Amino acid sequence: MATLSDPPSESFQLSKLISDTRYRSYTFQLIALIALILVFAYLGSNLASNLADAGLNISFGFLSQSAGYDINQALIEYNNQMTHWRATLVGALNTLLVALLGCVLATIIGVVVGVLRLSKNWLIARIMSVYVEIFRNVPVLIWILIIYFVMTAAMPSARDYLGEEPERNLLLGLFAFTNRGVYIPAPIFQPMGWVVLGVFLASIVAAIAYRRYATKLLYDTGKLLPTGWPTLAILILPVLIAFFVLGQPIALDRPDPLANRFNLQGGIPISGAFIALWFALSIYTAAFIAENVRAGILAVSRGQSEAAASLGLRPKRVMNLVILPQALRVIIPPVISQYLNLTKNSSLAIAVGYMDLTGTLGGITLNQTGRAIECILLLMLFYLAISLAISAVMNAYNSAIKLKER
């Protein structure tokens, strides 16, 4: 009687690492990894040997030395007697500020332009097309320089606001636009002022939660709740109530034209270099985002909008509730690349004198200390870290909105 039995196991042979398809891919990956390690080891030993021959070494001790230079805009306290590390931190915060605000403004402009490019109004669609073609086909550095020079030439001098009888008055008694920059009021928080700020942050969370609830209710039951005025009410009313009930604990430090003969005092001065860089990066990147938005909308089947219109939804509702939520799955991946490009393009700030990380660590600090390798390594690590952080956040958002399949 015949019986079934397992085939005899074959002994492992080194030749199988190449001939057997089960092991071949692992073999090639291991060889590539070893080769990469050897290349980096050679480069590292070569660098160490050259530095030793030149009597140099890699050290980050220079970061604790006094910087000795001023920075025209700082989000934290800084003076020229502080360390290079403090100057580096100021530059990094300046980079993050222009990158964050640039991404926000570029997204708003890009979405609006991308939607209007598909407008049935011929004139509006053509104007948006001209905007996209002009801004995305001219280098961003040129736009930065153009906007900066226009600001310095077109804006009035700070002297026009000074004196008891100035040639110009503050806009609404709060804002001054000069060729040196813009002066805006600075909030002064009393102890209870932080409570008002906390109420405002809670109102933002509540407004987002209400809009999500209204959307979920619409999808689940078909009941349409208003979202415009309730969102404004949630954002504004609790803050106003807390502000007046707590005795108006937030005051404004306005720019004072009488405090100094040479320049405005008080408020928050925003340098013209920052405004030019922020606006140029935003409108340049928005041209690319607009094309991503247009492509995403066109990727949604026309039948979706026709079906929504047949249910009686107005065009605005169709766009917000049907088209854009589906188009986001196509829009988000290329927009991530545009955010990364904007962040890296912010290193062009040195062209207009805005002191970002490239201007501080990669500019003055590098020239003063002569620590080129250390400064460049830190620059690379910073931009790598911020790029990976942006990618991680946007990829998480993309995963949250992607189509859920069975």
mmCIF file of N, CA and C in Angstrom, residues 213-310:
data_model
loop_
_atom_site.group_PDB
_atom_site.id
_atom_site.type_symbol
_atom_site.label_atom_id
_atom_site.label_comp_id
_atom_site.label_asym_id
_atom_site.label_seq_id
_atom_site.Cartn_x
_atom_site.Cartn_y
_atom_site.Cartn_z
ATOM 1 N N TYR A 213 -19.833 67.948 12.426
ATOM 2 C CA TYR A 213 -21.135 67.375 12.794
ATOM 3 C C TYR A 213 -22.168 67.660 11.709
ATOM 4 N N ALA A 214 -22.187 68.888 11.188
ATOM 5 C CA ALA A 214 -23.148 69.246 10.142
ATOM 6 C C ALA A 214 -22.911 68.410 8.887
ATOM 7 N N THR A 215 -21.663 68.179 8.536
ATOM 8 C CA THR A 215 -21.353 67.370 7.358
ATOM 9 C C THR A 215 -21.774 65.914 7.569
ATOM 10 N N LYS A 216 -21.477 65.378 8.757
ATOM 11 C CA LYS A 216 -21.849 63.987 9.053
ATOM 12 C C LYS A 216 -23.369 63.826 9.061
ATOM 13 N N LEU A 217 -24.059 64.797 9.622
ATOM 14 C CA LEU A 217 -25.526 64.727 9.648
ATOM 15 C C LEU A 217 -26.092 64.763 8.237
ATOM 16 N N LEU A 218 -25.495 65.555 7.375
ATOM 17 C CA LEU A 218 -25.959 65.627 5.991
ATOM 18 C C LEU A 218 -25.759 64.296 5.288
ATOM 19 N N TYR A 219 -24.592 63.687 5.477
ATOM 20 C CA TYR A 219 -24.321 62.416 4.813
ATOM 21 C C TYR A 219 -25.183 61.286 5.369
ATOM 22 N N ASP A 220 -25.476 61.330 6.682
ATOM 23 C CA ASP A 220 -26.220 60.237 7.309
ATOM 24 C C ASP A 220 -27.724 60.347 7.097
ATOM 25 N N THR A 221 -28.258 61.570 7.199
ATOM 26 C CA THR A 221 -29.723 61.738 7.178
ATOM 27 C C THR A 221 -30.220 62.605 6.030
ATOM 28 N N GLY A 222 -29.320 63.348 5.384
ATOM 29 C CA GLY A 222 -29.758 64.269 4.335
ATOM 30 C C GLY A 222 -30.227 65.604 4.860
ATOM 31 N N LYS A 223 -30.178 65.815 6.170
ATOM 32 C CA LYS A 223 -30.601 67.090 6.758
ATOM 33 C C LYS A 223 -29.469 68.093 6.634
ATOM 34 N N LEU A 224 -29.763 69.272 6.083
ATOM 35 C CA LEU A 224 -28.755 70.286 5.816
ATOM 36 C C LEU A 224 -28.820 71.383 6.871
ATOM 37 N N LEU A 225 -27.774 71.497 7.668
ATOM 38 C CA LEU A 225 -27.678 72.559 8.669
ATOM 39 C C LEU A 225 -26.863 73.720 8.105
ATOM 40 N N PRO A 226 -27.214 74.954 8.475
ATOM 41 C CA PRO A 226 -26.387 76.097 8.044
ATOM 42 C C PRO A 226 -25.018 76.033 8.708
ATOM 43 N N THR A 227 -23.996 76.420 7.963
ATOM 44 C CA THR A 227 -22.631 76.380 8.512
ATOM 45 C C THR A 227 -21.960 77.744 8.544
ATOM 46 N N GLY A 228 -22.424 78.689 7.745
ATOM 47 C CA GLY A 228 -21.762 79.990 7.653
ATOM 48 C C GLY A 228 -21.899 80.821 8.914
ATOM 49 N N TRP A 229 -23.138 81.284 9.187
ATOM 50 C CA TRP A 229 -23.311 82.163 10.342
ATOM 51 C C TRP A 229 -23.120 81.441 11.677
ATOM 52 N N PRO A 230 -23.488 80.137 11.820
ATOM 53 C CA PRO A 230 -23.184 79.492 13.105
ATOM 54 C C PRO A 230 -21.682 79.405 13.383
ATOM 55 N N THR A 231 -20.873 79.180 12.340
ATOM 56 C CA THR A 231 -19.425 79.126 12.542
ATOM 57 C C THR A 231 -18.898 80.481 13.025
ATOM 58 N N LEU A 232 -19.339 81.564 12.391
ATOM 59 C CA LEU A 232 -18.920 82.904 12.830
ATOM 60 C C LEU A 232 -19.376 83.184 14.254
ATOM 61 N N ALA A 233 -20.607 82.782 14.574
ATOM 62 C CA ALA A 233 -21.116 83.013 15.929
ATOM 63 C C ALA A 233 -20.287 82.258 16.970
ATOM 64 N N ILE A 234 -19.938 81.016 16.662
ATOM 65 C CA ILE A 234 -19.135 80.226 17.607
ATOM 66 C C ILE A 234 -17.746 80.841 17.785
ATOM 67 N N LEU A 235 -17.188 81.392 16.707
ATOM 68 C CA LEU A 235 -15.850 81.974 16.790
ATOM 69 C C LEU A 235 -15.842 83.317 17.516
ATOM 70 N N ILE A 236 -16.869 84.124 17.332
ATOM 71 C CA ILE A 236 -16.832 85.516 17.799
ATOM 72 C C ILE A 236 -17.523 85.717 19.140
ATOM 73 N N LEU A 237 -18.742 85.203 19.300
ATOM 74 C CA LEU A 237 -19.538 85.534 20.483
ATOM 75 C C LEU A 237 -18.877 85.111 21.792
ATOM 76 N N PRO A 238 -18.388 83.872 21.950
ATOM 77 C CA PRO A 238 -17.760 83.525 23.237
ATOM 78 C C PRO A 238 -16.560 84.407 23.573
ATOM 79 N N VAL A 239 -15.779 84.788 22.562
ATOM 80 C CA VAL A 239 -14.613 85.633 22.808
ATOM 81 C C VAL A 239 -15.042 87.019 23.260
ATOM 82 N N LEU A 240 -16.052 87.592 22.597
ATOM 83 C CA LEU A 240 -16.530 88.922 22.996
ATOM 84 C C LEU A 240 -17.114 88.900 24.405
ATOM 85 N N ILE A 241 -17.879 87.867 24.709
ATOM 86 C CA ILE A 241 -18.462 87.773 26.054
ATOM 87 C C ILE A 241 -17.371 87.664 27.109
ATOM 88 N N ALA A 242 -16.383 86.793 26.871
ATOM 89 C CA ALA A 242 -15.288 86.645 27.838
ATOM 90 C C ALA A 242 -14.483 87.939 27.950
ATOM 91 N N PHE A 243 -14.296 88.639 26.832
ATOM 92 C CA PHE A 243 -13.507 89.873 26.830
ATOM 93 C C PHE A 243 -14.142 90.939 27.711
ATOM 94 N N PHE A 244 -15.452 91.124 27.572
ATOM 95 C CA PHE A 244 -16.107 92.185 28.338
ATOM 96 C C PHE A 244 -16.426 91.755 29.771
ATOM 97 N N VAL A 245 -16.755 90.484 29.967
ATOM 98 C CA VAL A 245 -17.043 90.017 31.328
ATOM 99 C C VAL A 245 -15.799 90.088 32.211
ATOM 100 N N LEU A 246 -14.637 89.786 31.645
ATOM 101 C CA LEU A 246 -13.388 89.811 32.410
ATOM 102 C C LEU A 246 -12.761 91.200 32.497
ATOM 103 N N GLY A 247 -13.483 92.218 32.004
ATOM 104 C CA GLY A 247 -12.993 93.577 32.161
ATOM 105 C C GLY A 247 -11.994 94.019 31.123
ATOM 106 N N GLN A 248 -12.134 93.539 29.896
ATOM 107 C CA GLN A 248 -11.263 93.919 28.787
ATOM 108 C C GLN A 248 -9.778 93.767 29.152
ATOM 109 N N PRO A 249 -9.357 92.522 29.408
ATOM 110 C CA PRO A 249 -7.984 92.305 29.897
ATOM 111 C C PRO A 249 -6.909 92.320 28.813
ATOM 112 N N ILE A 250 -7.278 92.643 27.575
ATOM 113 C CA ILE A 250 -6.303 92.702 26.486
ATOM 114 C C ILE A 250 -6.318 94.123 25.911
ATOM 115 N N ALA A 251 -5.174 94.789 25.969
ATOM 116 C CA ALA A 251 -5.033 96.134 25.416
ATOM 117 C C ALA A 251 -4.133 96.090 24.188
ATOM 118 N N LEU A 252 -4.055 97.210 23.476
ATOM 119 C CA LEU A 252 -3.249 97.291 22.263
ATOM 120 C C LEU A 252 -2.170 98.351 22.420
ATOM 121 N N ASP A 253 -0.952 97.972 22.091
ATOM 122 C CA ASP A 253 0.167 98.912 22.028
ATOM 123 C C ASP A 253 0.281 99.392 20.592
ATOM 124 N N ARG A 254 -0.211 100.594 20.314
ATOM 125 C CA ARG A 254 -0.263 101.125 18.959
ATOM 126 C C ARG A 254 1.058 101.775 18.571
ATOM 127 N N PRO A 255 1.368 101.785 17.280
ATOM 128 C CA PRO A 255 2.538 102.555 16.836
ATOM 129 C C PRO A 255 2.369 104.029 17.179
ATOM 130 N N ASP A 256 3.393 104.622 17.772
ATOM 131 C CA ASP A 256 3.327 106.009 18.253
ATOM 132 C C ASP A 256 4.205 106.893 17.376
ATOM 133 N N PRO A 257 3.606 107.789 16.566
ATOM 134 C CA PRO A 257 4.414 108.656 15.710
ATOM 135 C C PRO A 257 5.084 109.801 16.447
ATOM 136 N N LEU A 258 4.741 110.033 17.712
ATOM 137 C CA LEU A 258 5.299 111.156 18.464
ATOM 138 C C LEU A 258 6.418 110.746 19.406
ATOM 139 N N ALA A 259 6.717 109.450 19.475
ATOM 140 C CA ALA A 259 7.700 108.983 20.450
ATOM 141 C C ALA A 259 9.132 109.177 19.974
ATOM 142 N N ASN A 260 9.341 109.327 18.667
ATOM 143 C CA ASN A 260 10.706 109.403 18.138
ATOM 144 C C ASN A 260 10.700 110.258 16.883
ATOM 145 N N ARG A 261 11.748 111.035 16.681
ATOM 146 C CA ARG A 261 11.809 111.896 15.503
ATOM 147 C C ARG A 261 12.194 111.139 14.243
ATOM 148 N N PHE A 262 12.785 109.955 14.393
ATOM 149 C CA PHE A 262 13.368 109.267 13.247
ATOM 150 C C PHE A 262 12.590 108.028 12.812
ATOM 151 N N ASN A 263 11.834 107.442 13.711
ATOM 152 C CA ASN A 263 11.140 106.209 13.365
ATOM 153 C C ASN A 263 9.934 106.031 14.268
ATOM 154 N N LEU A 264 8.994 105.217 13.829
ATOM 155 C CA LEU A 264 7.827 104.901 14.645
ATOM 156 C C LEU A 264 8.236 104.004 15.802
ATOM 157 N N GLN A 265 7.592 104.201 16.937
ATOM 158 C CA GLN A 265 7.850 103.396 18.120
ATOM 159 C C GLN A 265 6.566 102.699 18.540
ATOM 160 N N GLY A 266 6.727 101.568 19.211
ATOM 161 C CA GLY A 266 5.573 100.825 19.680
ATOM 162 C C GLY A 266 5.024 99.894 18.602
ATOM 163 N N GLY A 267 4.093 99.052 19.022
ATOM 164 C CA GLY A 267 3.515 98.092 18.102
ATOM 165 C C GLY A 267 4.498 96.993 17.725
ATOM 166 N N ILE A 268 4.167 96.275 16.681
ATOM 167 C CA ILE A 268 5.018 95.198 16.176
ATOM 168 C C ILE A 268 5.496 95.584 14.781
ATOM 169 N N PRO A 269 6.799 95.833 14.621
ATOM 170 C CA PRO A 269 7.305 96.131 13.265
ATOM 171 C C PRO A 269 7.527 94.839 12.478
ATOM 172 N N ILE A 270 6.971 94.784 11.289
ATOM 173 C CA ILE A 270 7.161 93.647 10.383
ATOM 174 C C ILE A 270 8.002 94.136 9.221
ATOM 175 N N SER A 271 9.181 93.586 9.056
ATOM 176 C CA SER A 271 10.122 94.095 8.059
ATOM 177 C C SER A 271 9.594 93.896 6.645
ATOM 178 N N GLY A 272 9.977 94.818 5.773
ATOM 179 C CA GLY A 272 9.590 94.699 4.372
ATOM 180 C C GLY A 272 10.174 93.466 3.713
ATOM 181 N N ALA A 273 11.346 93.041 4.169
ATOM 182 C CA ALA A 273 11.961 91.838 3.605
ATOM 183 C C ALA A 273 11.099 90.607 3.883
ATOM 184 N N PHE A 274 10.560 90.516 5.101
ATOM 185 C CA PHE A 274 9.696 89.386 5.435
ATOM 186 C C PHE A 274 8.424 89.402 4.594
ATOM 187 N N ILE A 275 7.809 90.563 4.450
ATOM 188 C CA ILE A 275 6.566 90.654 3.682
ATOM 189 C C ILE A 275 6.814 90.288 2.227
ATOM 190 N N ALA A 276 7.910 90.798 1.655
ATOM 191 C CA ALA A 276 8.220 90.488 0.261
ATOM 192 C C ALA A 276 8.468 88.996 0.069
ATOM 193 N N LEU A 277 9.238 88.397 0.972
ATOM 194 C CA LEU A 277 9.527 86.965 0.877
ATOM 195 C C LEU A 277 8.262 86.134 1.034
ATOM 196 N N TRP A 278 7.471 86.451 2.032
ATOM 197 C CA TRP A 278 6.236 85.704 2.301
ATOM 198 C C TRP A 278 5.279 85.787 1.118
ATOM 199 N N PHE A 279 5.043 87.003 0.632
ATOM 200 C CA PHE A 279 4.084 87.183 -0.452
ATOM 201 C C PHE A 279 4.588 86.544 -1.742
ATOM 202 N N ALA A 280 5.880 86.697 -2.052
ATOM 203 C CA ALA A 280 6.428 86.133 -3.282
ATOM 204 C C ALA A 280 6.365 84.607 -3.262
ATOM 205 N N LEU A 281 6.790 83.989 -2.167
ATOM 206 C CA LEU A 281 6.725 82.531 -2.074
ATOM 207 C C LEU A 281 5.287 82.038 -2.168
ATOM 208 N N SER A 282 4.351 82.787 -1.586
ATOM 209 C CA SER A 282 2.951 82.356 -1.568
ATOM 210 C C SER A 282 2.341 82.382 -2.963
ATOM 211 N N ILE A 283 2.494 83.521 -3.670
ATOM 212 C CA ILE A 283 1.843 83.619 -4.978
ATOM 213 C C ILE A 283 2.547 82.737 -6.018
ATOM 214 N N TYR A 284 3.843 82.512 -5.828
ATOM 215 C CA TYR A 284 4.559 81.620 -6.744
ATOM 216 C C TYR A 284 4.104 80.172 -6.547
ATOM 217 N N THR A 285 4.091 79.716 -5.309
ATOM 218 C CA THR A 285 3.677 78.335 -5.027
ATOM 219 C C THR A 285 2.199 78.138 -5.304
ATOM 220 N N ALA A 286 1.385 79.191 -5.083
ATOM 221 C CA ALA A 286 -0.057 79.080 -5.336
ATOM 222 C C ALA A 286 -0.349 78.771 -6.791
ATOM 223 N N ALA A 287 0.497 79.235 -7.713
ATOM 224 C CA ALA A 287 0.282 78.939 -9.130
ATOM 225 C C ALA A 287 0.381 77.439 -9.397
ATOM 226 N N PHE A 288 1.289 76.762 -8.716
ATOM 227 C CA PHE A 288 1.423 75.311 -8.875
ATOM 228 C C PHE A 288 0.279 74.577 -8.160
ATOM 229 N N ILE A 289 -0.074 75.060 -6.971
ATOM 230 C CA ILE A 289 -1.180 74.431 -6.243
ATOM 231 C C ILE A 289 -2.480 74.571 -7.022
ATOM 232 N N ALA A 290 -2.663 75.705 -7.700
ATOM 233 C CA ALA A 290 -3.874 75.912 -8.488
ATOM 234 C C ALA A 290 -4.009 74.844 -9.570
ATOM 235 N N GLU A 291 -2.906 74.491 -10.216
ATOM 236 C CA GLU A 291 -2.952 73.436 -11.222
ATOM 237 C C GLU A 291 -3.258 72.080 -10.594
ATOM 238 N N ASN A 292 -2.736 71.841 -9.386
ATOM 239 C CA ASN A 292 -3.061 70.593 -8.694
ATOM 240 C C ASN A 292 -4.544 70.526 -8.361
ATOM 241 N N VAL A 293 -5.107 71.662 -7.932
ATOM 242 C CA VAL A 293 -6.531 71.711 -7.603
ATOM 243 C C VAL A 293 -7.370 71.500 -8.860
ATOM 244 N N ARG A 294 -7.001 72.157 -9.938
ATOM 245 C CA ARG A 294 -7.748 72.000 -11.194
ATOM 246 C C ARG A 294 -7.717 70.546 -11.665
ATOM 247 N N ALA A 295 -6.527 69.923 -11.577
ATOM 248 C CA ALA A 295 -6.426 68.524 -11.989
ATOM 249 C C ALA A 295 -7.272 67.616 -11.099
ATOM 250 N N GLY A 296 -7.286 67.899 -9.802
ATOM 251 C CA GLY A 296 -8.087 67.088 -8.893
ATOM 252 C C GLY A 296 -9.578 67.203 -9.169
ATOM 253 N N ILE A 297 -10.036 68.431 -9.459
ATOM 254 C CA ILE A 297 -11.458 68.618 -9.750
ATOM 255 C C ILE A 297 -11.826 67.923 -11.057
ATOM 256 N N LEU A 298 -10.971 68.042 -12.069
ATOM 257 C CA LEU A 298 -11.261 67.390 -13.351
ATOM 258 C C LEU A 298 -11.222 65.874 -13.238
ATOM 259 N N ALA A 299 -10.520 65.343 -12.222
ATOM 260 C CA ALA A 299 -10.453 63.892 -12.044
ATOM 261 C C ALA A 299 -11.755 63.307 -11.512
ATOM 262 N N VAL A 300 -12.618 64.167 -10.956
ATOM 263 C CA VAL A 300 -13.912 63.702 -10.455
ATOM 264 C C VAL A 300 -14.891 63.619 -11.613
ATOM 265 N N SER A 301 -15.574 62.521 -11.710
ATOM 266 C CA SER A 301 -16.503 62.307 -12.817
ATOM 267 C C SER A 301 -17.560 63.405 -12.870
ATOM 268 N N ARG A 302 -17.877 63.858 -14.099
ATOM 269 C CA ARG A 302 -18.907 64.875 -14.282
ATOM 270 C C ARG A 302 -20.263 64.390 -13.750
ATOM 271 N N GLY A 303 -20.469 63.087 -13.769
ATOM 272 C CA GLY A 303 -21.732 62.559 -13.266
ATOM 273 C C GLY A 303 -21.960 62.866 -11.799
ATOM 274 N N GLN A 304 -20.872 63.034 -11.033
ATOM 275 C CA GLN A 304 -21.015 63.368 -9.611
ATOM 276 C C GLN A 304 -21.698 64.724 -9.435
ATOM 277 N N SER A 305 -21.223 65.733 -10.186
ATOM 278 C CA SER A 305 -21.825 67.069 -10.064
ATOM 279 C C SER A 305 -23.236 67.085 -10.636
ATOM 280 N N GLU A 306 -23.476 66.335 -11.715
ATOM 281 C CA GLU A 306 -24.816 66.288 -12.288
ATOM 282 C C GLU A 306 -25.800 65.614 -11.334
ATOM 283 N N ALA A 307 -25.346 64.549 -10.663
ATOM 284 C CA ALA A 307 -26.219 63.881 -9.693
ATOM 285 C C ALA A 307 -26.528 64.793 -8.516
ATOM 286 N N ALA A 308 -25.501 65.540 -8.045
ATOM 287 C CA ALA A 308 -25.730 66.464 -6.932
ATOM 288 C C ALA A 308 -26.669 67.588 -7.338
ATOM 289 N N ALA A 309 -26.510 68.104 -8.558
ATOM 290 C CA ALA A 309 -27.397 69.168 -9.026
ATOM 291 C C ALA A 309 -28.832 68.670 -9.169
ATOM 292 N N SER A 310 -28.984 67.405 -9.558
ATOM 293 C CA SER A 310 -30.335 66.852 -9.707
ATOM 294 C C SER A 310 -31.054 66.732 -8.373
#
